[in-house]
Amino acid sequence: MTNSLQLQLVGSYCKYLGIIIDNNLTWHEHINYIYNKILKFTSIFYKIRHILPYKVLITIYFAFVHSHLLYGIEIYGNTNRGYLNKLMVLNTKLLLQNAPRNTPVPDLYKNFNTLTIPDLHNFQILVLIHKFFHHKEKLPLIFTSYFNENFLFHDYGTRNRDNLHLVRCNTFYGLKSVKYRGSNLWNQLPNDLKLITSLNSFKSKLKHNCNFL
């Protein structure tokens, strides 16, 4: 394949722009790839947790672990929860190693100001849609018309006029697509959250209202 596409074919999967795409779209190979990338930090964090300040450990986590989890999560995060499970367990273990002893697991993510992998998946999709509404200049050109707004289909005033139009999906892959899942998530947000134009404010309020994810 051409270098410009950065596409590498390996057996039943290929690697494109750092994302491993398998022939069944399970993202199993990509999840294994991320898992092996961050696995080494279990021993690293174990050795440095009593040496470095807590704030420094958090910085290291975001630089070397969270960055790998975040890249492409809008895509690979829609897979079966069973495939994600080992990555979720490892991530929690890494957070525990960097947290004060006996920290309850629910408090781990709050203290680190991060989210579980499934919630992080939904969070990133909603950030994408927020950019679609308020900051199209921050999106790749292909996404500037990716979602369909309700007012394009209904010329009468309804409370759902500013929601996204949900196209009927009859397949498993369609229901889990970014377009369908994202539109559904966005439509469930309260209007005051959807109307926030500042991206940073939107992220902050969304992250602290995890029940919307």
Short mmCIF file of C-alpha atoms in Angstrom, two decimals:
data_model
loop_
_atom_site.label_atom_id
_atom_site.label_comp_id
_atom_site.label_asym_id
_atom_site.label_seq_id
_atom_site.Cartn_x
_atom_site.Cartn_y
_atom_site.Cartn_z
CA MET A 1 0.00 0.00 0.00
CA THR A 2 1.12 3.59 -0.48
CA ASN A 3 3.17 5.33 2.16
CA SER A 4 0.84 8.34 2.00
CA LEU A 5 -1.96 6.21 3.44
CA GLN A 6 0.35 4.71 6.07
CA LEU A 7 -1.52 1.42 5.66
CA GLN A 8 0.16 -1.81 6.73
CA LEU A 9 -1.46 -5.16 6.01
CA VAL A 10 -0.69 -7.99 8.45
CA GLY A 11 -2.67 -11.20 8.04
CA SER A 12 -6.32 -10.59 8.95
CA TYR A 13 -5.80 -7.01 10.09
CA CYS A 14 -4.14 -3.80 8.99
CA LYS A 15 -2.62 -0.81 10.73
CA TYR A 16 -3.71 2.65 9.62
CA LEU A 17 -2.55 5.86 11.31
CA GLY A 18 -1.77 3.95 14.49
CA ILE A 19 -5.13 2.12 14.61
CA ILE A 20 -5.18 -1.65 14.09
CA ILE A 21 -8.27 -2.65 12.10
CA ASP A 22 -9.18 -6.35 12.09
CA ASN A 23 -11.32 -7.97 9.42
CA ASN A 24 -14.30 -8.41 11.79
CA LEU A 25 -14.10 -4.91 13.28
CA THR A 26 -13.85 -6.29 16.83
CA TRP A 27 -10.81 -4.04 17.55
CA HIS A 28 -9.41 -6.99 19.50
CA GLU A 29 -5.95 -6.62 17.96
CA HIS A 30 -5.86 -2.90 18.68
CA ILE A 31 -6.90 -3.43 22.30
CA ASN A 32 -4.12 -6.01 22.68
CA TYR A 33 -1.72 -3.48 21.17
CA ILE A 34 -2.68 -0.81 23.72
CA TYR A 35 -2.62 -3.35 26.54
CA ASN A 36 0.95 -4.38 25.74
CA LYS A 37 1.96 -0.71 25.39
CA ILE A 38 0.88 0.22 28.90
CA LEU A 39 1.49 -3.09 30.67
CA LYS A 40 5.13 -2.19 31.34
CA PHE A 41 4.02 0.73 33.49
CA THR A 42 2.73 -1.61 36.21
CA SER A 43 6.32 -2.32 37.26
CA ILE A 44 7.47 1.24 36.60
CA PHE A 45 4.75 2.78 38.76
CA TYR A 46 5.37 0.18 41.46
CA LYS A 47 9.00 1.31 41.71
CA ILE A 48 8.39 5.06 41.66
CA ARG A 49 5.16 5.41 43.64
CA HIS A 50 6.99 5.97 46.95
CA ILE A 51 9.61 8.24 45.42
CA LEU A 52 7.70 10.85 43.45
CA PRO A 53 4.95 13.22 44.66
CA TYR A 54 1.35 12.28 43.91
CA LYS A 55 0.90 15.14 41.44
CA VAL A 56 3.95 14.01 39.48
CA LEU A 57 2.60 10.45 39.31
CA ILE A 58 -0.66 11.81 37.87
CA THR A 59 1.29 13.74 35.24
CA ILE A 60 3.23 10.61 34.27
CA TYR A 61 0.00 8.59 34.05
CA PHE A 62 -1.58 11.08 31.65
CA ALA A 63 1.55 11.34 29.54
CA PHE A 64 2.32 7.64 29.14
CA VAL A 65 -0.90 5.71 29.83
CA HIS A 66 -3.93 7.93 29.30
CA SER A 67 -2.59 9.17 25.97
CA HIS A 68 -2.53 5.60 24.60
CA LEU A 69 -6.04 4.89 25.90
CA LEU A 70 -7.41 8.10 24.44
CA TYR A 71 -6.04 7.74 20.91
CA GLY A 72 -8.76 6.31 18.67
CA ILE A 73 -11.09 5.47 21.57
CA GLU A 74 -14.03 6.92 19.62
CA ILE A 75 -13.57 3.91 17.32
CA TYR A 76 -12.21 1.00 19.34
CA GLY A 77 -14.30 1.85 22.41
CA ASN A 78 -17.52 0.70 20.71
CA THR A 79 -16.50 -2.95 20.87
CA ASN A 80 -17.90 -5.67 23.09
CA ARG A 81 -17.33 -4.96 26.79
CA GLY A 82 -15.68 -8.35 27.09
CA TYR A 83 -12.87 -7.27 24.75
CA LEU A 84 -12.38 -4.06 26.73
CA ASN A 85 -12.41 -5.77 30.10
CA LYS A 86 -8.71 -6.62 30.38
CA LEU A 87 -7.79 -3.07 29.37
CA MET A 88 -10.22 -1.68 31.97
CA VAL A 89 -8.77 -3.92 34.68
CA LEU A 90 -5.21 -2.93 33.81
CA ASN A 91 -6.07 0.76 33.78
CA THR A 92 -7.67 0.51 37.22
CA LYS A 93 -4.62 -1.35 38.51
CA LEU A 94 -2.33 1.42 37.24
CA LEU A 95 -4.46 4.06 38.93
CA LEU A 96 -4.41 2.10 42.19
CA GLN A 97 -0.63 1.94 42.07
CA ASN A 98 -0.49 5.72 41.84
CA ALA A 99 -3.11 6.45 44.49
CA PRO A 100 -2.97 6.53 48.27
CA ARG A 101 -3.46 3.09 49.80
CA ASN A 102 -7.05 1.88 50.28
CA THR A 103 -8.51 4.45 47.87
CA PRO A 104 -11.98 3.16 46.79
CA VAL A 105 -12.08 2.37 43.07
CA PRO A 106 -14.89 4.87 42.30
CA ASP A 107 -12.76 7.63 43.86
CA LEU A 108 -9.73 6.72 41.74
CA TYR A 109 -11.12 8.18 38.55
CA LYS A 110 -12.50 11.22 40.33
CA ASN A 111 -9.17 11.95 42.03
CA PHE A 112 -7.32 11.60 38.73
CA ASN A 113 -9.95 13.69 36.95
CA THR A 114 -10.43 10.98 34.36
CA LEU A 115 -13.10 8.46 33.35
CA THR A 116 -13.51 4.73 32.95
CA ILE A 117 -12.78 3.51 29.42
CA PRO A 118 -16.49 3.11 28.42
CA ASP A 119 -17.28 6.59 29.77
CA LEU A 120 -14.18 7.99 28.10
CA HIS A 121 -15.44 6.55 24.81
CA ASN A 122 -18.78 8.34 25.17
CA PHE A 123 -17.07 11.51 26.40
CA GLN A 124 -14.85 11.75 23.32
CA ILE A 125 -17.78 11.19 20.97
CA LEU A 126 -19.72 13.99 22.66
CA VAL A 127 -16.68 16.26 22.40
CA LEU A 128 -16.62 15.49 18.67
CA ILE A 129 -20.28 16.49 18.35
CA HIS A 130 -19.74 19.63 20.42
CA LYS A 131 -17.09 20.66 17.90
CA PHE A 132 -19.55 19.86 15.11
CA PHE A 133 -22.03 22.37 16.54
CA HIS A 134 -19.74 25.05 17.91
CA HIS A 135 -16.22 24.64 16.48
CA LYS A 136 -16.34 23.11 13.02
CA GLU A 137 -12.98 24.71 12.27
CA LYS A 138 -11.41 22.24 14.72
CA LEU A 139 -12.73 19.22 12.83
CA PRO A 140 -11.31 17.38 9.84
CA LEU A 141 -13.30 18.37 6.74
CA ILE A 142 -15.05 15.00 6.54
CA PHE A 143 -16.75 15.57 9.91
CA THR A 144 -18.11 19.05 9.20
CA SER A 145 -21.20 17.48 7.63
CA TYR A 146 -21.04 14.07 9.29
CA PHE A 147 -24.07 14.45 11.57
CA ASN A 148 -27.60 15.42 10.55
CA GLU A 149 -29.43 18.15 12.45
CA ASN A 150 -33.17 17.78 13.01
CA PHE A 151 -34.08 21.17 11.57
CA LEU A 152 -32.90 19.92 8.15
CA PHE A 153 -35.71 17.36 8.25
CA HIS A 154 -38.44 19.25 10.11
CA ASP A 155 -39.48 22.80 9.25
CA TYR A 156 -41.78 23.17 12.22
CA GLY A 157 -40.85 24.27 15.72
CA THR A 158 -40.42 21.46 18.21
CA ARG A 159 -38.36 21.08 21.36
CA ASN A 160 -36.26 18.53 19.47
CA ARG A 161 -35.53 20.84 16.58
CA ASP A 162 -31.92 21.39 17.68
CA ASN A 163 -31.23 17.71 18.30
CA LEU A 164 -29.49 15.40 15.87
CA HIS A 165 -31.52 13.33 13.45
CA LEU A 166 -31.41 9.61 14.20
CA VAL A 167 -31.37 7.47 11.09
CA ARG A 168 -32.99 4.07 11.60
CA CYS A 169 -30.40 1.31 11.96
CA ASN A 170 -31.18 -2.37 11.60
CA THR A 171 -27.69 -3.79 12.03
CA PHE A 172 -25.44 -4.32 15.02
CA TYR A 173 -22.66 -2.26 13.46
CA GLY A 174 -25.04 0.55 12.59
CA LEU A 175 -26.29 0.85 16.16
CA LYS A 176 -22.72 1.03 17.45
CA SER A 177 -21.50 3.51 14.85
CA VAL A 178 -20.19 6.91 15.93
CA LYS A 179 -22.96 8.64 13.97
CA TYR A 180 -25.84 6.73 15.57
CA ARG A 181 -24.41 6.33 19.06
CA GLY A 182 -23.16 9.91 19.13
CA SER A 183 -26.48 11.35 17.96
CA ASN A 184 -28.31 9.35 20.61
CA LEU A 185 -25.94 10.47 23.37
CA TRP A 186 -26.14 14.12 22.30
CA ASN A 187 -29.93 14.13 22.19
CA GLN A 188 -30.06 12.96 25.80
CA LEU A 189 -27.98 15.87 27.09
CA PRO A 190 -29.82 18.75 28.79
CA ASN A 191 -30.13 21.85 26.63
CA ASP A 192 -28.04 24.03 28.94
CA LEU A 193 -25.11 21.68 28.44
CA LYS A 194 -25.56 21.51 24.65
CA LEU A 195 -25.62 25.30 24.41
CA ILE A 196 -22.22 25.79 26.06
CA THR A 197 -19.92 27.14 23.36
CA SER A 198 -16.61 26.94 25.24
CA LEU A 199 -15.04 23.55 24.60
CA ASN A 200 -13.16 23.55 27.91
CA SER A 201 -16.29 24.43 29.88
CA PHE A 202 -18.25 21.75 28.06
CA LYS A 203 -15.61 19.13 28.84
CA SER A 204 -15.43 20.12 32.48
CA LYS A 205 -19.19 20.06 33.06
CA LEU A 206 -19.66 16.85 31.10
CA LYS A 207 -16.89 15.09 33.01
CA HIS A 208 -18.48 16.08 36.32
CA ASN A 209 -21.89 14.85 35.19
CA CYS A 210 -20.99 11.26 34.35
CA ASN A 211 -24.64 10.19 34.42
CA PHE A 212 -24.90 11.69 30.93
CA LEU A 213 -22.21 9.34 29.58
#
